[in-house]
CSV table of C-alpha atoms in Angstrom, one decimal:
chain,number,residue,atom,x,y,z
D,1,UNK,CA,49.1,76.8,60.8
D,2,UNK,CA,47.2,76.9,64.4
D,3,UNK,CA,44.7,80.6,64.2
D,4,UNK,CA,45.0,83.0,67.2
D,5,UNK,CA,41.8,82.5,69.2
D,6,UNK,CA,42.6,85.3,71.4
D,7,UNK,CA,43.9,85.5,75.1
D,8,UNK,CA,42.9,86.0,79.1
D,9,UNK,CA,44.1,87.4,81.6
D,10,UNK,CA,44.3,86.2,85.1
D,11,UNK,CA,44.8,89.1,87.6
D,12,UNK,CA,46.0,88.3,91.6
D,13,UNK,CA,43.1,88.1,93.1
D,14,UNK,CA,40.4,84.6,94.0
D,15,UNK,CA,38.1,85.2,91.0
D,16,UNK,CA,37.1,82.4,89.7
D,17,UNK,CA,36.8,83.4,85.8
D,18,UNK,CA,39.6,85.9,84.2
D,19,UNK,CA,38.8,88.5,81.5
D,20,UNK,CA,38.8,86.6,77.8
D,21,UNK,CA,39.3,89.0,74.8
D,22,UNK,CA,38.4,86.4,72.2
D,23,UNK,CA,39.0,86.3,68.2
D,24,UNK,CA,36.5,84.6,65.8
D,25,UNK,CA,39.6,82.1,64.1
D,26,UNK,CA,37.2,80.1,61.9
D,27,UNK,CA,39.4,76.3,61.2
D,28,UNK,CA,39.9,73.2,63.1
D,29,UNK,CA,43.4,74.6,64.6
D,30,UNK,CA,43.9,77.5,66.9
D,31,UNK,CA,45.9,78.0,69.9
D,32,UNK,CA,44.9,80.4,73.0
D,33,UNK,CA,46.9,82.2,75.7
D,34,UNK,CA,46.5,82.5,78.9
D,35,UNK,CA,48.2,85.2,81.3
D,36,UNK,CA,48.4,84.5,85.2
D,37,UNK,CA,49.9,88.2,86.3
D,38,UNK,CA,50.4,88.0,90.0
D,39,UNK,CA,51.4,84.4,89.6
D,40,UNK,CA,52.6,85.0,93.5
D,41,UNK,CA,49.6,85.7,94.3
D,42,UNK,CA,47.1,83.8,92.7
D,43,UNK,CA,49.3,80.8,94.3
D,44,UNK,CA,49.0,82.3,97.7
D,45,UNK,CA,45.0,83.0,97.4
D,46,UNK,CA,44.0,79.7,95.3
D,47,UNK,CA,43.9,76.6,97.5
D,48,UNK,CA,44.9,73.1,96.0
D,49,UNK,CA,41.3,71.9,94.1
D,50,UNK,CA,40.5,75.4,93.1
D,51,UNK,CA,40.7,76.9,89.9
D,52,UNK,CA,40.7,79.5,87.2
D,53,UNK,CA,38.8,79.1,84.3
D,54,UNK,CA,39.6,80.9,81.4
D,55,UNK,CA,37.6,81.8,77.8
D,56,UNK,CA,35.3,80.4,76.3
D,57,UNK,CA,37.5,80.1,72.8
D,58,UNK,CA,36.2,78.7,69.2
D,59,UNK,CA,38.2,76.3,67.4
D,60,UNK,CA,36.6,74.0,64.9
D,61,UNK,CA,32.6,75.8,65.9
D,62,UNK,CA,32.9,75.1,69.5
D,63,UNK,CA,33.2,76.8,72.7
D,64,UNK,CA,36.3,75.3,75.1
D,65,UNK,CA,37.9,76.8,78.0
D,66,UNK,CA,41.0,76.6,80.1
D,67,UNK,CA,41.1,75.2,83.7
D,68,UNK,CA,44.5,76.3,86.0
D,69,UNK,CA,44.8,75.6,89.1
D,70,UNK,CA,47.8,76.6,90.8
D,71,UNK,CA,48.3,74.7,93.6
D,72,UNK,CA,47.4,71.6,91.9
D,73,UNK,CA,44.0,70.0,91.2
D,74,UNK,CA,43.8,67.5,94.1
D,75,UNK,CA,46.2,66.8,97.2
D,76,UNK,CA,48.2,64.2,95.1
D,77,UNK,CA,49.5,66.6,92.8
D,78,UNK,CA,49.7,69.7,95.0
D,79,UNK,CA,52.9,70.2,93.9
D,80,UNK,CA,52.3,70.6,90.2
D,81,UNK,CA,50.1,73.0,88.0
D,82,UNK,CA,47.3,71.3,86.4
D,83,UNK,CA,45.8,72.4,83.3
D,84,UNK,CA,42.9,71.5,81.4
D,85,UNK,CA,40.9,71.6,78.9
D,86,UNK,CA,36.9,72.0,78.9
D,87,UNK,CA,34.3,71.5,75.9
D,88,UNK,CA,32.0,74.1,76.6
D,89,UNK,CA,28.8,72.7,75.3
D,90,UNK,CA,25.7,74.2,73.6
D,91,UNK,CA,22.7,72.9,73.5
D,92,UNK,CA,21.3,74.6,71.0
D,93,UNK,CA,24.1,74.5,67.9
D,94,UNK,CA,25.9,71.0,69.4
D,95,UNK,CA,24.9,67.7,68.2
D,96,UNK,CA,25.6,66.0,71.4
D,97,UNK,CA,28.2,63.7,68.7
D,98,UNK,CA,31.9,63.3,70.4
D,99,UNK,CA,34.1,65.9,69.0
D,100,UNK,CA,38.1,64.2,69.0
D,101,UNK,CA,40.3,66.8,69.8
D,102,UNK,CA,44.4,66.8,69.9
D,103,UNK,CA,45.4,69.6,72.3
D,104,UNK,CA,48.8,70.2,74.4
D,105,UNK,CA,49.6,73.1,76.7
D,106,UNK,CA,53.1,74.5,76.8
D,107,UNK,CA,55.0,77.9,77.8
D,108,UNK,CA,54.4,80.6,75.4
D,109,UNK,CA,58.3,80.8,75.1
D,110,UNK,CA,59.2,76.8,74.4
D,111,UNK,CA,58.8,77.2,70.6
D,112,UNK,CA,59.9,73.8,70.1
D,113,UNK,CA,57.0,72.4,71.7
D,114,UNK,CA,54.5,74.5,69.1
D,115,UNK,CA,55.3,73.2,66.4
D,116,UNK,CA,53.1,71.1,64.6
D,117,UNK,CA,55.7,68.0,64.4
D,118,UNK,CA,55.6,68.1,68.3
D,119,UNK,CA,52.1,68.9,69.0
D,120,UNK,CA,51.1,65.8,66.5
D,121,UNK,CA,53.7,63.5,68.4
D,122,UNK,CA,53.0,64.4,71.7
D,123,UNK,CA,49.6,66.4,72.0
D,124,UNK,CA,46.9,64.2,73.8
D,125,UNK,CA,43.8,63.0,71.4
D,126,UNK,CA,40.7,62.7,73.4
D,127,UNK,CA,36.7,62.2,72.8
D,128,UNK,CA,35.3,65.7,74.0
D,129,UNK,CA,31.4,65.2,74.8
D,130,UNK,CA,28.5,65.6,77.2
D,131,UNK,CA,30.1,63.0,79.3
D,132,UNK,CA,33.2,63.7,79.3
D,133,UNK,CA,34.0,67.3,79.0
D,134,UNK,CA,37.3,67.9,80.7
D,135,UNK,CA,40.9,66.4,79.3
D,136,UNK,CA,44.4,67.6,80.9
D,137,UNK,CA,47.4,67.1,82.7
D,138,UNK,CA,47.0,67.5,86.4
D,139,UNK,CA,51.0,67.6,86.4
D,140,UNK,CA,51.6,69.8,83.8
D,141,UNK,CA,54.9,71.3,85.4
D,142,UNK,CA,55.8,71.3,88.6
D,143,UNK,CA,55.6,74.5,90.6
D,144,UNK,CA,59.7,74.9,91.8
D,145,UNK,CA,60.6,74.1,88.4
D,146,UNK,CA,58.2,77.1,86.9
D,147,UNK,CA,59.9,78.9,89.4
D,148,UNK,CA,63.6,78.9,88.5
D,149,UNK,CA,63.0,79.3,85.1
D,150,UNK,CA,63.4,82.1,82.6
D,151,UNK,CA,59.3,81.8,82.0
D,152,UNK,CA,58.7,83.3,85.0
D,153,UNK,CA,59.0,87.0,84.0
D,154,UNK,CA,58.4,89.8,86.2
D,155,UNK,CA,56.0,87.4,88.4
D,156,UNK,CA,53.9,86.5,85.2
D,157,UNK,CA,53.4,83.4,83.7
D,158,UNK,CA,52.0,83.0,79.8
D,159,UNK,CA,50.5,79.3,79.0
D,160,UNK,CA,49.7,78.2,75.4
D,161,UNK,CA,47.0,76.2,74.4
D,162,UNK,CA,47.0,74.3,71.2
D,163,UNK,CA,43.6,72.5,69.8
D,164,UNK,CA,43.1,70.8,66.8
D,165,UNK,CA,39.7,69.2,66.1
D,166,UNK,CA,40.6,65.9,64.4
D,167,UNK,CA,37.1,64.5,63.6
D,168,UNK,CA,34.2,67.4,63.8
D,169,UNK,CA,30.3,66.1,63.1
D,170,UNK,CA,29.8,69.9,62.8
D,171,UNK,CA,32.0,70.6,60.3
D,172,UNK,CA,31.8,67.6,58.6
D,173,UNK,CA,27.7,68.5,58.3
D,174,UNK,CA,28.9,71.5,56.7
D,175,UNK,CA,31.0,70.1,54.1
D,176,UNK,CA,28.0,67.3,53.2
D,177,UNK,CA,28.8,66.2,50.0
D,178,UNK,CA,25.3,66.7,49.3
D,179,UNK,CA,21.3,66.7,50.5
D,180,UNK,CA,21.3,63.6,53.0
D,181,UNK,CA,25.0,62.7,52.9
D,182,UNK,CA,27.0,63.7,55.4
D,183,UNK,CA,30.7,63.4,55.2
D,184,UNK,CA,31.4,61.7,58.8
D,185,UNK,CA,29.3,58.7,57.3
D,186,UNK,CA,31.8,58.8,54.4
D,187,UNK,CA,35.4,59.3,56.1
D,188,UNK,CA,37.4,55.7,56.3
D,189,UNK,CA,38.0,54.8,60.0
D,190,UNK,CA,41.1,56.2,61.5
D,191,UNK,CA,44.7,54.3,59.7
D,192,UNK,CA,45.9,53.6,63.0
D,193,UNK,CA,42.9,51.8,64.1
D,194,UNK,CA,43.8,49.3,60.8
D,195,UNK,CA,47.3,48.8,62.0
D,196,UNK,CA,46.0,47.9,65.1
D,197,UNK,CA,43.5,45.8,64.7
D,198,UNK,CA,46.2,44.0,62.1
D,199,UNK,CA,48.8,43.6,65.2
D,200,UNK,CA,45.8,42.2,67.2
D,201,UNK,CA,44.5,39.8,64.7
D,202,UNK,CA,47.9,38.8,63.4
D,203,UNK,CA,47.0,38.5,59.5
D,204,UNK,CA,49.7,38.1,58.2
D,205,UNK,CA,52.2,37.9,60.5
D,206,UNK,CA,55.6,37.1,59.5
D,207,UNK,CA,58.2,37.0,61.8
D,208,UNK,CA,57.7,36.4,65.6
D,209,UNK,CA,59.9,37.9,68.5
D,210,UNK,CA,60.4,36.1,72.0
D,211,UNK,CA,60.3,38.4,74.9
D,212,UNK,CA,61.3,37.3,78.4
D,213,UNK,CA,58.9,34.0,77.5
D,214,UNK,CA,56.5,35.8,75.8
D,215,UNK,CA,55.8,35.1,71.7
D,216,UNK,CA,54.7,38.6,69.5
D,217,UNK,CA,54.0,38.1,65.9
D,218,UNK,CA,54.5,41.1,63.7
D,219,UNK,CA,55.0,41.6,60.0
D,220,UNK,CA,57.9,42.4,59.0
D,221,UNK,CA,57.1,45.6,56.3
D,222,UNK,CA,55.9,47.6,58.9
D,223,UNK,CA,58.8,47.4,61.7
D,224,UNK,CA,60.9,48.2,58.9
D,225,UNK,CA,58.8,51.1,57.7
D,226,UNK,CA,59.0,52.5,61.2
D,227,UNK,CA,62.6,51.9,62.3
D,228,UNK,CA,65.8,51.9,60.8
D,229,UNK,CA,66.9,49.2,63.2
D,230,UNK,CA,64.3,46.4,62.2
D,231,UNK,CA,64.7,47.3,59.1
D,232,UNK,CA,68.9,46.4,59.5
D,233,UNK,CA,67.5,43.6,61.2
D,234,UNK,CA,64.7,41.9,58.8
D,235,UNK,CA,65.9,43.1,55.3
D,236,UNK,CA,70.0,44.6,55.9
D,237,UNK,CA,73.1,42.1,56.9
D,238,UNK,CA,71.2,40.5,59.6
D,239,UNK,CA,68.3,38.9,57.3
D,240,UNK,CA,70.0,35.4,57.2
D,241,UNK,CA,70.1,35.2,61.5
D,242,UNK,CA,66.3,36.3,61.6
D,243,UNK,CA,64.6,34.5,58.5
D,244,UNK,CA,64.3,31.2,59.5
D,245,UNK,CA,63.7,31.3,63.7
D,246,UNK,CA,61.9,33.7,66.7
D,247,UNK,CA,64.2,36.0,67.3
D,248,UNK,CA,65.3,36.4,70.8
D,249,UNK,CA,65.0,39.7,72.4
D,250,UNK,CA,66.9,39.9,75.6
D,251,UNK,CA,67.0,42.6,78.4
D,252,UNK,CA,63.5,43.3,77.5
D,253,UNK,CA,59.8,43.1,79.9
D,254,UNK,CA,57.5,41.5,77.7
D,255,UNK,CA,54.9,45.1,79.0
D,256,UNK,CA,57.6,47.0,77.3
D,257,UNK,CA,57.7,45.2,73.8
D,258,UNK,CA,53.5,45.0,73.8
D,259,UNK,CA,53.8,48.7,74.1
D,260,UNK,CA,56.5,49.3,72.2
D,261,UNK,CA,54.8,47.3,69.4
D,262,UNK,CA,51.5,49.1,69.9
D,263,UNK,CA,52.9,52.5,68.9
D,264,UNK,CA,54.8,51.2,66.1
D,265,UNK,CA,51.6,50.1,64.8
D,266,UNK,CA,49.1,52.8,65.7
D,267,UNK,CA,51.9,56.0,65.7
D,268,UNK,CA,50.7,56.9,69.3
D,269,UNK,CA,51.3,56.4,73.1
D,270,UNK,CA,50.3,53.5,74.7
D,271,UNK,CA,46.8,53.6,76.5
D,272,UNK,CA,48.3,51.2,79.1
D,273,UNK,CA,50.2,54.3,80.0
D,274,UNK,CA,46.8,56.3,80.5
D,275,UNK,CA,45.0,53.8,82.3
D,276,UNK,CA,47.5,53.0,84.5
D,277,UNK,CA,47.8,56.7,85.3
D,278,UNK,CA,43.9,57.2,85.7
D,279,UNK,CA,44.2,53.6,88.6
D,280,UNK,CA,47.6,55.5,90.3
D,281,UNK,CA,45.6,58.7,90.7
D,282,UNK,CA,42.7,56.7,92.1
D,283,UNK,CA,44.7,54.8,94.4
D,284,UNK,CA,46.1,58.2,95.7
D,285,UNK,CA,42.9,59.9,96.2
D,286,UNK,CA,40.6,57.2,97.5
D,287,UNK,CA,39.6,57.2,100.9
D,288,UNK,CA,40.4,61.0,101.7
D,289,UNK,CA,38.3,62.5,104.2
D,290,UNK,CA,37.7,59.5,106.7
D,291,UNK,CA,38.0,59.9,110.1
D,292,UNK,CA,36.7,56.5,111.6
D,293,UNK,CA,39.3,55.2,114.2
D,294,UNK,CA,40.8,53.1,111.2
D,295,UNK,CA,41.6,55.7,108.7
D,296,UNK,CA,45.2,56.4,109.4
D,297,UNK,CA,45.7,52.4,108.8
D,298,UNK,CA,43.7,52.3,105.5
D,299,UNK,CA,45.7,55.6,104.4
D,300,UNK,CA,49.2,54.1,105.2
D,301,UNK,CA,48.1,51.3,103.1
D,302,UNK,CA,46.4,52.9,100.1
D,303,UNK,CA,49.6,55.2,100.0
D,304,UNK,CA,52.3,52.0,99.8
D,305,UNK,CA,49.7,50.8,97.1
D,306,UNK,CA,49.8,53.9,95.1
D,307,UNK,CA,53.6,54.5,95.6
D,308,UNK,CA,54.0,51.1,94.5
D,309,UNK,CA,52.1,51.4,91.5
D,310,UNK,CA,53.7,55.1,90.5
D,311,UNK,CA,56.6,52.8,90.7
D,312,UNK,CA,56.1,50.5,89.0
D,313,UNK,CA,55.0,52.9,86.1
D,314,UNK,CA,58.2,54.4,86.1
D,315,UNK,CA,60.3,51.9,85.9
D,316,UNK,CA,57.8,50.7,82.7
D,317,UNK,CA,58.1,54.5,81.4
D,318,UNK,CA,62.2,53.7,81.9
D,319,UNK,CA,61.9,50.6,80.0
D,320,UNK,CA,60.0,52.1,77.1
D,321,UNK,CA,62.7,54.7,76.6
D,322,UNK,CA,65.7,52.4,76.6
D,323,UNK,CA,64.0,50.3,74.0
D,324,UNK,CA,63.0,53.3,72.3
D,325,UNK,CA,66.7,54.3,72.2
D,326,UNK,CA,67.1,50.5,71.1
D,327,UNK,CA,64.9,50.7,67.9
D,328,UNK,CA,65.8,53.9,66.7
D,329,UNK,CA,62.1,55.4,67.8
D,330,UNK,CA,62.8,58.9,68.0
D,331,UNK,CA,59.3,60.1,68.7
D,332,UNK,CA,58.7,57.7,71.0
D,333,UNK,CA,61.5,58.3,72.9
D,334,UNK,CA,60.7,62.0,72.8
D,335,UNK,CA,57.8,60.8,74.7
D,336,UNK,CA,58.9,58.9,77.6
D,337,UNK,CA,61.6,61.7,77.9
D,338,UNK,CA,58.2,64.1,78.4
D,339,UNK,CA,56.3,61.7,80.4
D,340,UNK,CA,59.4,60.8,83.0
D,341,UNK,CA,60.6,64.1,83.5
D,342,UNK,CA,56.9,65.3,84.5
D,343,UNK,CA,56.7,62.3,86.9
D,344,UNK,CA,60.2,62.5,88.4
D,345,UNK,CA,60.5,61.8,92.0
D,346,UNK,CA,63.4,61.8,94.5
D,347,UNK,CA,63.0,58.1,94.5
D,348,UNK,CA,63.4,57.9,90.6
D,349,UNK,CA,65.6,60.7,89.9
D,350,UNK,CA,68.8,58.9,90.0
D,351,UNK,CA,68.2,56.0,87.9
D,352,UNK,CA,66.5,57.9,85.5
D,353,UNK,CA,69.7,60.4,85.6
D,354,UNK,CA,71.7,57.6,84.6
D,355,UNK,CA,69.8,56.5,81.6
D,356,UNK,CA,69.7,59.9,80.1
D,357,UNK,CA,73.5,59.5,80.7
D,358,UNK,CA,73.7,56.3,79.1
D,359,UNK,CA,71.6,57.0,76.5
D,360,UNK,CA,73.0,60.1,76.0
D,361,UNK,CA,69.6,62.4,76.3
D,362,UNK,CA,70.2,66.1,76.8
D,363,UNK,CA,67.1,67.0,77.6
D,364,UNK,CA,66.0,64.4,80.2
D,365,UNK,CA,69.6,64.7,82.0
D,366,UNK,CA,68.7,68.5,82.1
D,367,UNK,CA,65.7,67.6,83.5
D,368,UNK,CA,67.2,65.4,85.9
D,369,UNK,CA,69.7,68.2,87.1
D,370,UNK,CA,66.8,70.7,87.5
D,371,UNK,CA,64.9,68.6,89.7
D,372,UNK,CA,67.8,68.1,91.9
D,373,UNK,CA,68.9,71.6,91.6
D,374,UNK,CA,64.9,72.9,93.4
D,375,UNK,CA,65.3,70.3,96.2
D,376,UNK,CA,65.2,70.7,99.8
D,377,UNK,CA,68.5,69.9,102.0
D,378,UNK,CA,66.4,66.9,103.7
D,379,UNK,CA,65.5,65.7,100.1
D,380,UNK,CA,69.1,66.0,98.8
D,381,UNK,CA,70.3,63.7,101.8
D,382,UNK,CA,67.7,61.4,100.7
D,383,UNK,CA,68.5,61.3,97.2
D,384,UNK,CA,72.6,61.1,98.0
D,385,UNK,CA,72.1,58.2,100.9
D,386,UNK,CA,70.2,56.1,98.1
D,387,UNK,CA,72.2,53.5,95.7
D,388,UNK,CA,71.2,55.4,92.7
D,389,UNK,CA,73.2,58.2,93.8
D,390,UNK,CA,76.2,56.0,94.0
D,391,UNK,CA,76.5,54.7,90.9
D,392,UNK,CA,76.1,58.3,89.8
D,393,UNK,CA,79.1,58.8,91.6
D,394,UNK,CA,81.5,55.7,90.7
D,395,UNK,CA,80.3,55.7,86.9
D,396,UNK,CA,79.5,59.0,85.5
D,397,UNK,CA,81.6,61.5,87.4
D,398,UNK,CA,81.0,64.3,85.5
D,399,UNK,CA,77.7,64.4,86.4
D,400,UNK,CA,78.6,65.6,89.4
D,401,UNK,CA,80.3,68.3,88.5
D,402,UNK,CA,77.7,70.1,86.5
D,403,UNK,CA,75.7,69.7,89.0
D,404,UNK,CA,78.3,72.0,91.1
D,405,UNK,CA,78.5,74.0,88.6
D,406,UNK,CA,74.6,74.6,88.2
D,407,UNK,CA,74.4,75.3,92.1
D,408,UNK,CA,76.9,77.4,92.0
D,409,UNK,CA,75.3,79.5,89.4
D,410,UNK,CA,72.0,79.8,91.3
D,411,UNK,CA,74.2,81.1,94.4
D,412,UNK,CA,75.4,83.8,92.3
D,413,UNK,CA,71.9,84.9,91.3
């Protein structure tokens, strides 16, 4: 169980650093809170790129902090609130070693999303060190949606940070099993890094999969240990039909499977995902602050480049969940549902509404409908002049009309 590192409080006003009332929680698990009263305000005094720092914390015998920023850590995501984390790092008691560190932020009321099933599924596991400090999510929620939600009370807003130190050289120091040996020289290397480098080097191997031209080998014991559907599929009924011969895998992008694949085998998301994330935000941010005569040119084209990268990740992140659906991957699925509702766009919303419809996934098609519900009337005509929207309309009706039925609640209130 995560320790109670303390909390901070942001008032509304432009400091920089909020009042930390910190709690020694000795472990490699602890989770802080972080209190933005004034939420309004801070929003209205805080520009986009500026921040509020909050702690320093201890978990696991170091020092990290939070970073908020309100409007947004850069113009890309100005509509979001970023959070972050910071490895606060001391010269004097720090090895200068990488510390790896699973963390997640969340609402101090989505229970769900603290529990340490969820945070091990979906919390982010980074290298902290000298070089790099700072992990987050620069689109940790967006700000309309924080807005019309029950988390919002009386214009304060309560974030939860969860950290877990994975792998800590100080710790491990401490636990030396004795004079000269220290533990970190002793641990095995990571399980998922063996299941990996298996699925790379293909010892092994035995059964193959055809995807959209593409050839996969696998082995068979660990699909089956990892899905109820391949196991069906190499060891139930169907054994006879997928013995023998590739099996065929239709309706599939052969970037889909290698993904899908790759967190079958390591238990974790993708860093496709991440690094295509990292070359999106690039794309989005690189040439700001020009003003040579060809600027507006070189904008207009960086922007169609990063819109049609975003994209393109989307419709990979849409992918991922159907087959995720397909293969019984629950966790992975919870995933995508995570990672599509924090990158919803007006563009995307309706396709992805029909998925979760398809697929039958409450949460994302809440999601969906909560996006919708914020927009602007010049964004809703968008949205219902696109051909998403009508095949919303001719093949899943009812959508519709809770949709009514939710804008019709938020004109009562």
């Amino acid at each position: 169980m995560s320790a109670f590192t303390g909390v901070s409080i942001s008032g509304s006003n432009r400091q920089c650093f909020c009042e930390t009332s910190a709690v020694d929680a000795r472990g490699n698990s602890g989770y802080h809170l972080l209190m933005v009263t004034g939420y309004t305000r801070t929003k209205q005094l805080i520009p986009t790129g500026e921040g509020i720092t909050a702690g320093p914390f201890n978990v696991g015998g170091h020092d990290w902090m939070i970073e908020y920023y309100p409007n947004g850590e850069n113009p890309s995501c100005a509509d979001f609130i970023s959070l972050f984390l910071t490895f606060h790092y001391d010269a004097d008691t720090d090895e200068g070693d990488p510390v790896e560190v699973r963390f997640s932020f969340s609402l101090v009321d989505q229970v769900e999303k603290q529990m340490a099933t969820h945070i091990r599924g979906t919390g982010e596991t980074r290298d902290f060190s000298t070089a790099t400090p700072i992990w987050g999510n620069d689109r940790f929620m967006r700000r309309d949606a924080v807005e019309h939600s029950a988390d919002l009370k009386c214009d304060c807003l309560t974030i939860r940070c969860e950290v877990v130190v994975v792998r800590n050289s100080k710790l491990d120091d401490d636990d030396a099993s004795g004079p000269g040996h220290s533990t970190k020289a002793l641990l095995l290397p990571d399980i998922h890094q063996h299941f990996n480098s298996l699925l790379q080097n293909k010892v092994g191997a035995d059964v193959a999969f055809q995807v959209g031209g593409e050839t996969f080998a696998a082995h068979r014991c660990v699909l089956a240990a990892r899905s109820t559907v391949f196991m069906a599929q190499l060891f139930g009924p169907m054994k006879e039909a997928s013995s023998n011969r590739v099996i065929q895998i239709k309706d599939m992008e052969p970037k889909v499977f290698t993904a899908l694949l790759s967190f079958v085998y390591t238990d974790s998301f993708p860093d496709m995902y991440v690094d295509n994330i990292k070359l999106s935000e690039i794309c989005k941010d690189t040439g700001q602050g020009q003003e040579d005569e060809m600027s507006e040119a070189v904008d207009q084209g960086q922007d169609a480049e990063a819109a049609e990268l975003e994209m393109g990740l989307l419709q990979w992140l849409q992918g991922l969940f159907v087959a995720a659906d397909r293969y019984d991957l629950q966790r992975l699925k919870f995933i995508c549902v995570k990672q599509l509702s924090q990158r919803m766009c007006v563009s995307s919303v309706a396709s992805t509404l029909a998925l979760a419809e398809q697929h039958h996934c409450r949460g994302l098609k809440e999601a969906c409908l909560k996006f919708i519900q914020v927009q602007s009337p010049p964004c809703l005509q968008t949205l219902m002049a696109s051909n998403g929207w009508g095949h919303i309309f001719t093949t899943y009706p009812s959508v519709l009309n809770e949709l009514i039925a939710m804008l019709a609640s938020n004109q009562r209130k």
